[in-house]
Coordinates of C-alpha atoms in Angstrom, one line a residue:
Chain A
M381 CA -8.2 29.3 11.5
S382 CA -9.6 32.6 10.4
E383 CA -13.2 33.7 10.8
R384 CA -13.7 32.7 7.2
S385 CA -13.5 29.1 8.3
P386 CA -17.0 27.7 8.4
N387 CA -17.8 24.9 10.9
S388 CA -18.0 21.6 8.9
E389 CA -20.7 20.5 11.3
D390 CA -22.9 23.1 9.6
L391 CA -22.1 21.8 6.1
D392 CA -23.5 18.7 4.4
L393 CA -20.2 17.2 3.2
T394 CA -22.0 14.4 1.3
D395 CA -23.6 16.9 -1.2
P396 CA -21.6 16.8 -4.5
A397 CA -22.8 20.3 -5.3
G398 CA -20.5 21.7 -2.6
Y399 CA -17.3 20.6 -4.4
P400 CA -15.7 22.7 -7.1
H401 CA -12.6 20.4 -7.5
W402 CA -12.8 16.8 -8.8
T403 CA -10.5 13.9 -9.3
V404 CA -11.2 10.5 -10.9
I405 CA -9.5 7.5 -9.4
T406 CA -9.6 3.9 -10.7
I407 CA -10.1 1.3 -8.0
R408 CA -7.5 -1.5 -7.8
C409 CA -7.8 -5.1 -6.9
R410 CA -5.3 -4.6 -4.1
D411 CA -7.5 -1.9 -2.6
E412 CA -9.8 -4.7 -1.3
D413 CA -9.0 -6.5 2.0
Q414 CA -10.0 -9.7 3.8
L415 CA -13.7 -8.6 3.9
G416 CA -13.9 -8.3 0.2
H417 CA -14.3 -4.5 0.1
V418 CA -12.0 -1.5 -0.2
N419 CA -10.0 -1.2 3.0
N420 CA -10.4 2.0 5.1
S421 CA -6.7 3.0 4.7
V422 CA -7.2 3.2 0.9
Y423 CA -9.6 6.1 1.4
S424 CA -6.7 8.0 2.9
E425 CA -4.7 7.5 -0.3
W426 CA -7.7 8.6 -2.4
F427 CA -8.2 11.7 -0.2
E428 CA -4.5 12.5 -0.5
V429 CA -4.8 12.6 -4.3
A430 CA -7.7 15.0 -4.1
R431 CA -6.0 17.1 -1.3
V432 CA -2.7 17.5 -3.2
T433 CA -4.6 18.3 -6.4
L434 CA -6.7 20.9 -4.6
T435 CA -3.7 22.5 -2.9
R436 CA -2.0 22.9 -6.2
E437 CA -5.1 24.4 -7.8
V438 CA -6.0 26.9 -5.1
S439 CA -2.6 28.2 -4.1
A440 CA -0.1 30.3 -6.0
A441 CA 3.4 28.9 -6.6
G442 CA 5.6 29.2 -3.6
P443 CA 9.3 28.5 -3.0
D444 CA 10.6 24.9 -3.5
W445 CA 11.0 24.2 0.2
L446 CA 7.4 24.9 0.9
V447 CA 5.2 21.8 1.2
T448 CA 2.1 20.9 3.2
A449 CA 1.7 18.2 5.9
L450 CA -1.5 16.8 7.2
A451 CA -2.1 17.8 10.8
R452 CA -5.6 16.4 11.4
M453 CA -8.1 14.3 9.5
T454 CA -11.6 13.0 10.3
I455 CA -13.1 10.5 8.0
N456 CA -16.7 9.4 8.1
F457 CA -17.1 6.0 6.4
L458 CA -20.7 5.9 4.9
G459 CA -20.7 2.9 2.5
E460 CA -18.5 0.2 1.2
T461 CA -17.4 -0.4 -2.4
T462 CA -15.5 -3.1 -4.4
W463 CA -13.2 -3.5 -7.4
P464 CA -13.5 -3.0 -10.4
G465 CA -14.8 0.5 -11.1
E466 CA -13.8 4.1 -10.5
V467 CA -14.7 6.7 -7.9
R468 CA -14.8 10.5 -8.1
V469 CA -13.4 12.6 -5.2
G470 CA -14.7 16.1 -4.7
G471 CA -12.6 18.7 -2.8
R472 CA -13.2 22.2 -1.4
L473 CA -11.3 24.7 0.6
L474 CA -13.1 25.5 4.0
G475 CA -10.8 28.0 5.7
V476 CA -7.4 29.6 5.6
G477 CA -5.2 30.5 8.6
N478 CA -1.7 31.9 8.9
R479 CA 0.2 28.6 8.8
S480 CA -2.6 26.2 8.0
F481 CA -5.8 25.6 6.0
R482 CA -8.8 23.5 6.2
S483 CA -10.4 21.5 3.4
A484 CA -13.1 18.9 2.9
Y485 CA -13.5 16.0 0.5
A486 CA -16.0 13.3 -0.4
V487 CA -15.7 10.1 -2.4
F488 CA -18.6 9.2 -4.7
R489 CA -19.3 6.0 -6.6
D490 CA -21.9 7.1 -9.2
E491 CA -24.3 9.1 -7.0
R492 CA -23.5 7.4 -3.7
C493 CA -21.3 9.1 -1.2
L494 CA -18.9 6.5 0.3
A495 CA -16.9 8.7 2.7
T496 CA -16.2 12.3 3.7
A497 CA -13.0 13.8 5.1
D498 CA -12.4 17.0 7.0
C499 CA -8.7 17.9 7.0
V500 CA -6.4 20.5 8.5
S501 CA -3.1 20.9 6.6
V502 CA -0.1 22.9 7.8
W503 CA 2.5 24.7 5.6
F504 CA 5.8 23.1 6.2
D505 CA 9.4 24.2 5.6
Q506 CA 11.2 21.1 4.2
R507 CA 14.6 22.5 5.1
S508 CA 14.0 23.0 8.8
R509 CA 11.2 20.4 8.9
S510 CA 8.9 22.7 10.9
S511 CA 5.8 24.7 10.2
A512 CA 6.1 27.8 8.1
T513 CA 4.2 30.9 7.0
P514 CA 3.7 30.8 3.2
P515 CA 4.4 33.9 1.2
P516 CA 1.5 36.4 0.8
Q517 CA 0.6 35.4 -2.7
V518 CA -0.2 31.9 -1.5
R519 CA -2.6 33.1 1.2
E520 CA -4.1 35.6 -1.2
A521 CA -4.9 33.0 -3.8
M522 CA -6.5 30.8 -1.1
E523 CA -8.6 33.7 0.2
A524 CA -9.8 34.4 -3.4
E525 CA -10.7 30.7 -3.8
L526 CA -12.7 30.9 -0.6
R527 CA -14.7 34.0 -1.8
R528 CA -15.3 32.3 -5.2
T529 CA -16.6 29.0 -3.7
A530 CA -18.4 30.2 -0.5
S531 CA -21.7 30.2 -2.3
G532 CA -21.3 26.5 -3.1
A533 CA -21.6 25.6 0.6
R534 CA -25.0 24.3 1.5
P535 CA -26.1 24.0 5.1
A536 CA -26.5 20.5 6.4
R537 CA -30.1 19.2 6.3
Chain B
M27 CA -22.6 5.2 22.9
S28 CA -23.3 4.3 26.5
E29 CA -22.8 6.7 29.4
R30 CA -19.6 4.8 30.1
S31 CA -18.1 6.4 27.1
P32 CA -15.8 9.3 28.2
N33 CA -15.3 12.2 25.9
S34 CA -11.9 11.8 24.3
E35 CA -11.6 15.6 24.5
D36 CA -11.2 15.1 28.2
L37 CA -8.5 12.5 27.8
D38 CA -4.8 13.0 27.0
L39 CA -4.5 10.5 24.1
T40 CA -0.8 11.1 23.9
D41 CA -0.1 9.6 27.4
P42 CA 1.2 6.1 27.0
A43 CA 0.0 5.3 30.6
G44 CA -3.6 5.3 29.3
Y45 CA -3.1 2.3 26.9
P46 CA -3.4 -1.3 28.3
H47 CA -3.0 -2.9 24.8
W48 CA 0.2 -2.7 22.8
T49 CA 1.4 -3.8 19.3
V50 CA 4.9 -3.4 17.9
I51 CA 5.2 -2.6 14.1
T52 CA 8.4 -2.5 12.1
I53 CA 8.5 0.5 9.7
R54 CA 9.1 -0.3 6.0
C55 CA 11.0 1.5 3.4
R56 CA 7.8 1.7 1.3
D57 CA 6.1 3.6 4.2
E58 CA 8.0 6.7 3.2
D59 CA 6.7 9.1 0.5
Q60 CA 8.1 11.9 -1.7
L61 CA 8.8 14.0 1.4
G62 CA 11.1 11.4 2.8
H63 CA 8.9 10.6 5.9
V64 CA 6.2 8.0 6.6
N65 CA 3.1 8.9 4.6
N66 CA -0.1 9.8 6.5
S67 CA -2.1 6.9 5.0
V68 CA 0.4 4.4 6.6
Y69 CA -0.7 5.5 10.0
S70 CA -4.2 4.2 9.1
E71 CA -2.6 0.8 8.4
W72 CA -0.8 0.9 11.7
F73 CA -3.9 1.9 13.7
E74 CA -5.8 -1.0 11.9
V75 CA -3.3 -3.5 13.3
A76 CA -3.8 -2.2 16.8
R77 CA -7.6 -1.9 16.4
V78 CA -8.2 -5.4 15.1
T79 CA -5.8 -6.7 17.8
L80 CA -7.7 -4.8 20.5
T81 CA -11.1 -6.0 19.2
R82 CA -10.0 -9.6 19.5
E83 CA -8.5 -9.1 22.9
V84 CA -11.5 -7.3 24.5
S85 CA -14.5 -9.1 22.9
A86 CA -15.6 -12.7 23.4
A87 CA -15.8 -15.0 20.4
G88 CA -18.9 -14.3 18.3
P89 CA -20.4 -16.0 15.2
D90 CA -18.3 -16.3 12.0
W91 CA -20.4 -13.7 10.2
L92 CA -19.8 -11.1 12.8
V93 CA -17.0 -8.6 11.8
T94 CA -16.4 -4.9 12.6
A95 CA -16.2 -2.0 10.1
L96 CA -14.7 1.4 10.8
A97 CA -17.4 4.1 10.9
R98 CA -15.4 7.2 11.8
M99 CA -11.8 8.0 12.6
T100 CA -10.0 11.2 13.6
I101 CA -6.3 11.2 13.4
N102 CA -4.1 13.9 14.9
F103 CA -0.6 13.9 13.3
L104 CA 1.9 15.2 15.9
G105 CA 5.3 14.3 14.5
E106 CA 7.0 12.7 11.6
T107 CA 9.2 9.6 11.5
T108 CA 11.4 7.7 9.0
W109 CA 12.5 4.2 8.1
P110 CA 14.3 2.2 9.5
G111 CA 13.0 1.4 13.0
E112 CA 9.9 0.3 14.8
V113 CA 6.9 1.9 16.5
R114 CA 4.6 0.8 19.3
V115 CA 0.9 1.4 19.0
G116 CA -1.1 1.6 22.2
G117 CA -4.9 0.9 22.2
R118 CA -7.8 1.3 24.7
L119 CA -11.5 0.9 24.6
L120 CA -13.4 4.1 25.3
G121 CA -17.0 3.2 25.1
V122 CA -19.5 0.5 24.1
G123 CA -22.9 0.9 22.4
N124 CA -25.5 -1.5 21.1
R125 CA -24.0 -1.9 17.7
S126 CA -20.8 0.1 17.9
F127 CA -17.8 0.8 20.2
R128 CA -15.3 3.6 20.5
S129 CA -11.6 3.1 20.9
A130 CA -8.4 5.2 20.9
Y131 CA -4.9 4.6 19.8
A132 CA -1.5 6.3 19.8
V133 CA 1.7 5.6 17.9
F134 CA 5.0 6.0 19.8
R135 CA 8.5 6.0 18.6
D136 CA 10.6 5.6 21.7
E137 CA 8.9 8.1 24.1
R138 CA 7.6 10.4 21.3
C139 CA 3.9 10.3 20.3
L140 CA 3.7 10.6 16.5
A141 CA -0.1 10.4 16.1
T142 CA -3.4 9.6 17.9
A143 CA -6.6 8.2 16.6
D144 CA -10.1 8.2 17.9
C145 CA -12.3 5.6 16.2
V146 CA -15.9 4.4 16.1
S147 CA -16.4 0.9 14.9
V148 CA -19.7 -0.8 14.1
W149 CA -20.5 -4.5 14.3
F150 CA -21.3 -5.8 10.9
D151 CA -23.1 -8.9 9.5
Q152 CA -21.0 -10.1 6.7
R153 CA -23.9 -12.1 5.2
S154 CA -26.3 -9.2 4.9
R155 CA -23.5 -6.6 4.7
S156 CA -25.3 -4.4 7.3
S157 CA -24.8 -3.3 10.9
A158 CA -25.6 -5.9 13.5
T159 CA -26.1 -6.3 17.3
P160 CA -23.5 -8.7 18.7
P161 CA -24.4 -11.5 21.0
P162 CA -24.6 -10.6 24.7
Q163 CA -21.3 -12.2 25.7
V164 CA -19.4 -9.9 23.3
R165 CA -20.9 -6.8 24.8
E166 CA -20.4 -8.1 28.3
A167 CA -16.8 -8.8 27.7
M168 CA -16.3 -5.2 26.5
E169 CA -18.2 -3.8 29.5
A170 CA -15.8 -5.7 31.7
E171 CA -12.8 -4.4 29.9
L172 CA -14.1 -0.8 30.3
R173 CA -14.5 -1.3 34.1
R174 CA -11.0 -2.8 34.3
T175 CA -9.3 0.0 32.4
A176 CA -11.3 3.1 33.4
S177 CA -8.7 3.9 36.0
G178 CA -6.0 4.1 33.4
A179 CA -7.6 7.2 31.8
R180 CA -5.9 10.4 32.8
P181 CA -7.5 13.7 32.3
A182 CA -5.9 15.9 29.6
R183 CA -3.6 18.5 31.0
Chain C
M1314 CA 3.2 -25.8 -19.7
S1315 CA 1.8 -27.2 -22.9
E1316 CA 3.6 -27.0 -26.2
R1317 CA 1.4 -24.1 -27.1
S1318 CA 3.4 -22.0 -24.6
P1319 CA 5.9 -19.8 -26.5
N1320 CA 9.1 -18.8 -24.9
S1321 CA 8.8 -15.2 -23.7
E1322 CA 12.4 -14.7 -24.6
D1323 CA 11.3 -15.0 -28.2
L1324 CA 8.6 -12.3 -27.8
D1325 CA 9.0 -8.6 -27.7
L1326 CA 7.0 -7.9 -24.5
T1327 CA 7.4 -4.2 -25.0
D1328 CA 5.3 -4.1 -28.2
P1329 CA 1.8 -2.9 -27.5
A1330 CA 0.5 -4.7 -30.7
G1331 CA 1.0 -8.0 -28.9
Y1332 CA -1.6 -7.3 -26.2
P1333 CA -5.3 -7.9 -26.8
H1334 CA -6.5 -7.0 -23.3
W1335 CA -6.2 -3.5 -21.8
T1336 CA -6.8 -1.9 -18.5
V1337 CA -6.5 1.8 -17.6
I1338 CA -5.1 2.8 -14.1
T1339 CA -4.8 6.2 -12.6
I1340 CA -1.6 6.9 -10.8
R1341 CA -1.8 8.0 -7.2
C1342 CA 0.3 10.4 -5.2
R1343 CA 1.0 7.6 -2.7
D1344 CA 2.5 5.5 -5.6
E1345 CA 5.6 7.6 -5.4
D1346 CA 8.4 6.9 -3.0
Q1347 CA 11.4 8.8 -1.5
L1348 CA 13.0 9.0 -5.0
G1349 CA 10.0 11.0 -6.3
H1350 CA 9.0 8.3 -8.8
V1351 CA 6.5 5.4 -8.7
N1352 CA 7.9 2.7 -6.4
N1353 CA 8.6 -0.7 -7.9
S1354 CA 6.1 -2.5 -5.7
V1355 CA 3.3 -0.5 -7.2
Y1356 CA 3.9 -2.1 -10.6
S1357 CA 3.0 -5.4 -8.9
E1358 CA -0.4 -3.9 -7.9
W1359 CA -0.9 -2.6 -11.5
F1360 CA 0.0 -6.0 -13.0
E1361 CA -2.4 -7.6 -10.6
V1362 CA -5.3 -5.5 -11.9
A1363 CA -4.5 -6.6 -15.4
R1364 CA -3.9 -10.2 -14.5
V1365 CA -7.1 -10.7 -12.6
T1366 CA -9.0 -8.9 -15.4
L1367 CA -7.3 -11.1 -18.1
T1368 CA -8.1 -14.3 -16.1
R1369 CA -11.8 -13.3 -15.9
E1370 CA -11.9 -12.4 -19.6
V1371 CA -10.2 -15.5 -21.0
S1372 CA -11.5 -18.3 -18.7
A1373 CA -15.1 -19.6 -18.4
A1374 CA -16.9 -19.5 -15.1
G1375 CA -15.7 -22.1 -12.7
P1376 CA -16.8 -23.2 -9.2
D1377 CA -16.8 -20.6 -6.4
W1378 CA -13.8 -22.2 -4.6
L1379 CA -11.6 -22.0 -7.7
V1380 CA -9.2 -19.0 -7.6
T1381 CA -5.7 -18.4 -9.0
A1382 CA -2.5 -17.7 -7.1
L1383 CA 0.7 -16.2 -8.5
A1384 CA 3.5 -18.8 -8.6
R1385 CA 6.3 -16.8 -10.4
M1386 CA 6.7 -13.3 -11.7
T1387 CA 9.6 -11.7 -13.5
I1388 CA 9.4 -7.9 -13.9
N1389 CA 11.7 -5.9 -16.1
F1390 CA 11.7 -2.2 -15.1
L1391 CA 12.5 -0.1 -18.2
G1392 CA 11.6 3.5 -17.3
E1393 CA 10.3 5.6 -14.4
T1394 CA 7.1 7.6 -14.1
T1395 CA 5.5 10.1 -11.8
W1396 CA 2.1 11.2 -10.5
P1397 CA -0.3 12.7 -11.8
G1398 CA -1.4 10.8 -14.9
E1399 CA -2.6 7.4 -16.0
V1400 CA -1.1 4.3 -17.4
R1401 CA -2.5 1.5 -19.6
V1402 CA -1.6 -2.1 -18.9
G1403 CA -1.7 -4.6 -21.8
G1404 CA -2.2 -8.3 -21.1
R1405 CA -2.0 -11.6 -23.1
L1406 CA -2.2 -15.3 -22.4
L1407 CA 1.1 -17.1 -23.3
G1408 CA 0.4 -20.7 -22.4
V1409 CA -1.9 -23.1 -20.7
G1410 CA -1.0 -26.2 -18.5
N1411 CA -3.0 -28.6 -16.5
R1412 CA -3.0 -26.6 -13.3
S1413 CA -1.3 -23.4 -14.3
F1414 CA -1.1 -20.8 -17.1
R1415 CA 1.4 -18.3 -18.2
S1416 CA 0.6 -14.6 -19.1
A1417 CA 2.5 -11.5 -20.0
Y1418 CA 1.8 -7.8 -19.3
A1419 CA 3.3 -4.4 -20.1
V1420 CA 2.7 -0.9 -18.6
F1421 CA 2.6 2.0 -21.0
R1422 CA 2.6 5.7 -20.4
D1423 CA 1.5 7.2 -23.7
E1424 CA 3.7 5.2 -26.1
R1425 CA 6.5 4.5 -23.6
C1426 CA 6.8 1.0 -22.1
L1427 CA 7.7 1.4 -18.4
A1428 CA 7.8 -2.3 -17.4
T1429 CA 7.0 -5.8 -18.5
A1430 CA 5.9 -8.8 -16.5
D1431 CA 6.0 -12.5 -17.3
C1432 CA 3.8 -14.5 -14.9
V1433 CA 2.9 -18.1 -14.0
S1434 CA -0.4 -18.5 -12.2
V1435 CA -1.7 -21.7 -10.6
W1436 CA -5.3 -22.7 -10.1
F1437 CA -6.0 -23.0 -6.4
D1438 CA -8.7 -24.6 -4.4
Q1439 CA -9.7 -22.2 -1.7
R1440 CA -11.2 -24.9 0.5
S1441 CA -8.1 -27.1 0.7
R1442 CA -5.7 -24.2 0.0
S1443 CA -3.8 -26.3 -2.5
S1444 CA -3.4 -26.3 -6.3
A1445 CA -6.3 -27.7 -8.4
T1446 CA -7.2 -28.8 -11.8
P1447 CA -9.9 -26.5 -13.2
P1448 CA -13.0 -27.9 -14.9
P1449 CA -12.6 -28.7 -18.7
Q1450 CA -14.6 -25.6 -19.8
V1451 CA -12.0 -23.3 -18.1
R1452 CA -9.1 -24.9 -19.9
E1453 CA -11.0 -25.0 -23.2
A1454 CA -11.8 -21.3 -23.0
M1455 CA -8.1 -20.6 -22.5
E1456 CA -7.0 -22.8 -25.4
A1457 CA -9.5 -21.0 -27.6
E1458 CA -8.0 -17.6 -26.5
L1459 CA -4.5 -18.9 -27.3
R1460 CA -5.5 -19.8 -30.8
R1461 CA -7.3 -16.5 -31.3
T1462 CA -4.4 -14.4 -30.1
A1463 CA -1.3 -16.4 -31.3
S1464 CA -1.1 -14.3 -34.4
G1465 CA -0.6 -11.1 -32.3
A1466 CA 2.7 -12.4 -31.0
R1467 CA 5.6 -10.8 -32.7
P1468 CA 9.1 -12.2 -32.5
A1469 CA 11.5 -10.0 -30.5
R1470 CA 13.8 -7.9 -32.6
Chain D
M906 CA 27.7 -8.9 -14.7
S907 CA 31.3 -9.9 -13.8
E908 CA 32.5 -13.5 -13.9
R909 CA 32.1 -13.5 -10.1
S910 CA 28.4 -13.6 -10.6
P911 CA 27.1 -17.1 -10.0
N912 CA 24.1 -18.4 -11.8
S913 CA 21.2 -18.3 -9.4
E914 CA 19.8 -21.4 -11.1
D915 CA 22.8 -23.2 -9.5
L916 CA 22.0 -21.9 -6.0
D917 CA 19.3 -23.1 -3.7
L918 CA 17.7 -19.8 -2.8
T919 CA 15.4 -21.4 -0.3
D920 CA 18.3 -22.4 2.0
P921 CA 18.6 -19.9 4.9
A922 CA 22.3 -20.9 5.4
G923 CA 23.1 -19.0 2.2
Y924 CA 22.0 -15.6 3.6
P925 CA 24.5 -13.5 5.7
H926 CA 22.1 -10.4 6.0
W927 CA 18.8 -10.6 7.8
T928 CA 15.8 -8.3 8.4
V929 CA 12.7 -8.9 10.6
I930 CA 9.4 -7.6 9.4
T931 CA 6.1 -7.6 11.3
I932 CA 3.1 -8.6 9.1
R933 CA 0.2 -6.2 9.0
C934 CA -3.5 -6.8 8.8
R935 CA -3.6 -4.7 5.6
D936 CA -1.1 -7.1 4.0
E937 CA -3.9 -9.6 3.5
D938 CA -6.1 -9.5 0.4
Q939 CA -9.5 -10.9 -0.6
L940 CA -8.2 -14.4 -0.4
G941 CA -7.4 -14.0 3.3
H942 CA -3.6 -14.3 2.8
V943 CA -0.7 -11.9 2.3
N944 CA -1.0 -10.4 -1.2
N945 CA 1.8 -11.0 -3.7
S946 CA 2.6 -7.3 -4.1
V947 CA 3.5 -7.1 -0.3
Y948 CA 6.4 -9.5 -0.9
S949 CA 7.9 -6.7 -3.1
E950 CA 7.7 -4.3 -0.2
W951 CA 9.4 -6.9 2.1
F952 CA 12.1 -7.6 -0.4
E953 CA 12.7 -3.8 -0.8
V954 CA 13.4 -3.5 2.9
A955 CA 15.9 -6.3 2.7
R956 CA 17.4 -5.0 -0.5
V957 CA 17.9 -1.4 0.7
T958 CA 19.4 -2.7 4.0
L959 CA 21.7 -5.1 2.1
T960 CA 22.9 -2.3 -0.2
R961 CA 23.7 0.0 2.7
E962 CA 25.6 -2.8 4.5
V963 CA 27.7 -4.0 1.6
S964 CA 28.6 -0.8 -0.2
A965 CA 30.8 2.0 1.0
A966 CA 29.3 5.5 1.3
G967 CA 29.0 7.2 -2.1
P968 CA 27.9 10.7 -3.1
D969 CA 24.5 12.0 -2.2
W970 CA 23.2 11.8 -5.7
L971 CA 24.0 8.1 -6.0
V972 CA 21.0 5.8 -5.5
T973 CA 19.9 2.4 -6.8
A974 CA 17.0 1.5 -8.9
L975 CA 15.5 -2.0 -9.5
A976 CA 16.0 -3.2 -13.1
R977 CA 14.8 -6.7 -12.9
M978 CA 13.2 -8.9 -10.3
T979 CA 12.0 -12.6 -10.4
I980 CA 9.9 -13.7 -7.5
N981 CA 9.0 -17.4 -6.8
F982 CA 6.0 -17.7 -4.6
L983 CA 6.3 -20.9 -2.6
G984 CA 3.8 -20.7 0.2
E985 CA 1.2 -18.4 1.7
T986 CA 1.0 -16.8 5.1
T987 CA -1.4 -14.7 7.2
W988 CA -1.5 -12.0 9.8
P989 CA -0.5 -11.8 12.7
G990 CA 3.1 -12.7 13.0
E991 CA 6.5 -11.8 11.6
V992 CA 8.8 -12.9 8.9
R993 CA 12.6 -12.8 8.5
V994 CA 14.0 -11.9 5.1
G995 CA 17.5 -13.1 4.2
G996 CA 19.7 -11.3 1.7
R997 CA 23.0 -11.9 -0.2
L998 CA 25.0 -10.3 -2.9
L999 CA 25.3 -12.5 -6.0
G1000 CA 27.4 -10.5 -8.4
V1001 CA 28.8 -7.0 -9.2
G1002 CA 29.1 -5.3 -12.5
N1003 CA 30.2 -1.8 -13.6
R1004 CA 26.8 -0.1 -13.2
S1005 CA 24.7 -2.9 -11.6
F1006 CA 24.7 -5.6 -9.1
R1007 CA 22.8 -8.8 -8.5
S1008 CA 21.3 -9.9 -5.2
A1009 CA 19.0 -12.6 -3.9
Y1010 CA 16.5 -12.8 -1.0
A1011 CA 14.2 -15.2 0.7
V1012 CA 11.3 -14.7 3.1
F1013 CA 11.0 -17.2 6.0
R1014 CA 8.2 -17.7 8.4
D1015 CA 9.8 -19.9 11.1
E1016 CA 11.6 -22.5 9.1
R1017 CA 9.3 -22.3 6.1
C1018 CA 10.5 -20.4 2.9
L1019 CA 7.5 -18.4 1.5
A1020 CA 9.2 -16.8 -1.5
T1021 CA 12.6 -16.1 -3.1
A1022 CA 13.7 -13.1 -5.2
D1023 CA 16.5 -12.7 -7.7
C1024 CA 17.2 -9.0 -8.4
V1025 CA 19.3 -6.8 -10.6
S1026 CA 19.8 -3.3 -9.4
V1027 CA 21.4 -0.4 -11.2
W1028 CA 23.3 2.5 -9.8
F1029 CA 21.4 5.7 -10.7
D1030 CA 22.4 9.4 -10.7
Q1031 CA 19.5 11.2 -9.2
R1032 CA 20.5 14.5 -10.8
S1033 CA 20.5 13.3 -14.4
R1034 CA 18.0 10.4 -13.7
S1035 CA 20.2 8.0 -15.6
S1036 CA 22.4 5.0 -14.8
A1037 CA 25.8 5.8 -13.3
T1038 CA 29.2 4.2 -12.5
P1039 CA 29.7 4.3 -8.7
P1040 CA 33.0 5.5 -7.3
P1041 CA 35.7 2.8 -6.9
Q1042 CA 35.3 2.4 -3.1
V1043 CA 31.7 1.3 -3.6
R1044 CA 32.6 -1.4 -6.1
E1045 CA 35.6 -2.5 -4.0
A1046 CA 33.4 -2.9 -0.9
M1047 CA 31.0 -5.1 -2.9
E1048 CA 33.8 -7.2 -4.3
A1049 CA 35.1 -7.8 -0.7
E1050 CA 31.6 -8.8 0.4
L1051 CA 31.4 -11.3 -2.5
R1052 CA 34.7 -12.9 -1.5
R1053 CA 33.6 -13.0 2.2
T1054 CA 30.3 -14.7 1.4
A1055 CA 31.0 -16.9 -1.5
S1056 CA 31.5 -19.9 0.7
G1057 CA 28.0 -19.5 2.1
A1058 CA 26.5 -20.5 -1.3
R1059 CA 25.3 -24.0 -1.5
P1060 CA 24.6 -25.7 -4.8
A1061 CA 20.9 -26.4 -5.4
R1062 CA 19.9 -29.9 -4.6

């Protein structure tokens, strides 16, 4: 990761003000498990919607074979929720490297933060099925996004 | 976490020799996504099978209302895989606290480690829907498991 | 089924005018499969949201142990769709029996019908895990719904 | 469908002797829902594993762009099941048409039939995203399968 990558331990990932990108997701009956609440693996599906959306919004168009793959994800589960209803997932870019980038997400039901995620994604060449360096315009678009949104980051309390 | 809790950074979570508990899972067609490989959220479902199995195997029977909830999970994605076939998921207890415990898992396809997970689970009272202290026999059973399996932990290379 | 139950072969299940109950569902990235379109099993999850919603809306409150289980479902897949976006699912009651009821659903993306479902659900006693006769007020509420919505049924063209 | 297509109403789809193709699937914790049993939509995922396996086993290799899409599926839910454990899914070809084929499946836990499925699949051209006629060797392989397995069909009792 570049030196532009802040340490997420220094950020309050539960603060909605830190997220410039938002996605609304309706909860499904099937999201609940035996305990009568939304299962932990469903949060991964919700974060994926926000992550793919963010990636499209902050990176310039690259070649067809260029995709991203998740390399590392830490989820903190802070509260439970149930069907029916909807959640909002906020997303922000945290850092950009040569072949990877770091981003953070948080799921909110009304004002309550249910979970946060800190993710490292790698650029991936679908033809060779190995990591790849994206073209310069992709990296430049992400660097611009980082400069634009850096002020939204609040230190953790 | 108690002082018996090792730091997972010091452990090689990709080493199958470190896992005393094993679960076999058949891959499903539906596990694959648009990229033609198993989706990242499916690993959470696989780790859940191993985690619930481990919890049953290493803790004594508690009251009906006592369940566990996932509080934090870090997954490292190391390789991709596809349907059809099966994976084996290893599990081990890493540490025991008053109201929580820490455990680690790894998914293997043949000898190849596809992903590791480092999890913190909390004991949960299903009646009050809040965290709970389990009865002494549950904690004692987990402490005994830790003593039994400590020698299986190999330092990371 | 009672004689009030029309034959769904005589109904055009793709006509949105026939559905008095509606649910909006956001499509998720994970809903897509290897073929790059929403997987067939996801339609079952969408229909479940609409079916549980319909059941709540058309039946009076019964005892805690009274739930419903799906006994039979026929899905006709008419068109494919992709993430991102949202779908609307229409639902209608088709017939009421002593221990079961019949209902129909259709998924629409904008004006296009993607799939229809014809379902038989049975009332189920969660304590004995066997089928059950619901209390009279549940059946009466459903009979009233049938009378109210019968005029919405259009014959198939 | 061709005249070789039997009427599934005349077949006992719950009889394991009728199925020449078998797939074993391990049940997952996440397969269960709020009612503490495997959710109905999971059966669609299980049937998909068996259907794609059957299609590969009974049809000759076609061009890369030739895939199948599900056009219609009727599931009869006969019994519930729970995690942990495994199920076996039997599959058989029922009929072959110009651009479609019909197949049936049943899920068994030990000797107990949990659900049956009667499916119509269509051949699909992934380039044009429309239905397609498969090359002659694909149809011939399926016709041969039908002749081989016709004797396995037992009339419904």
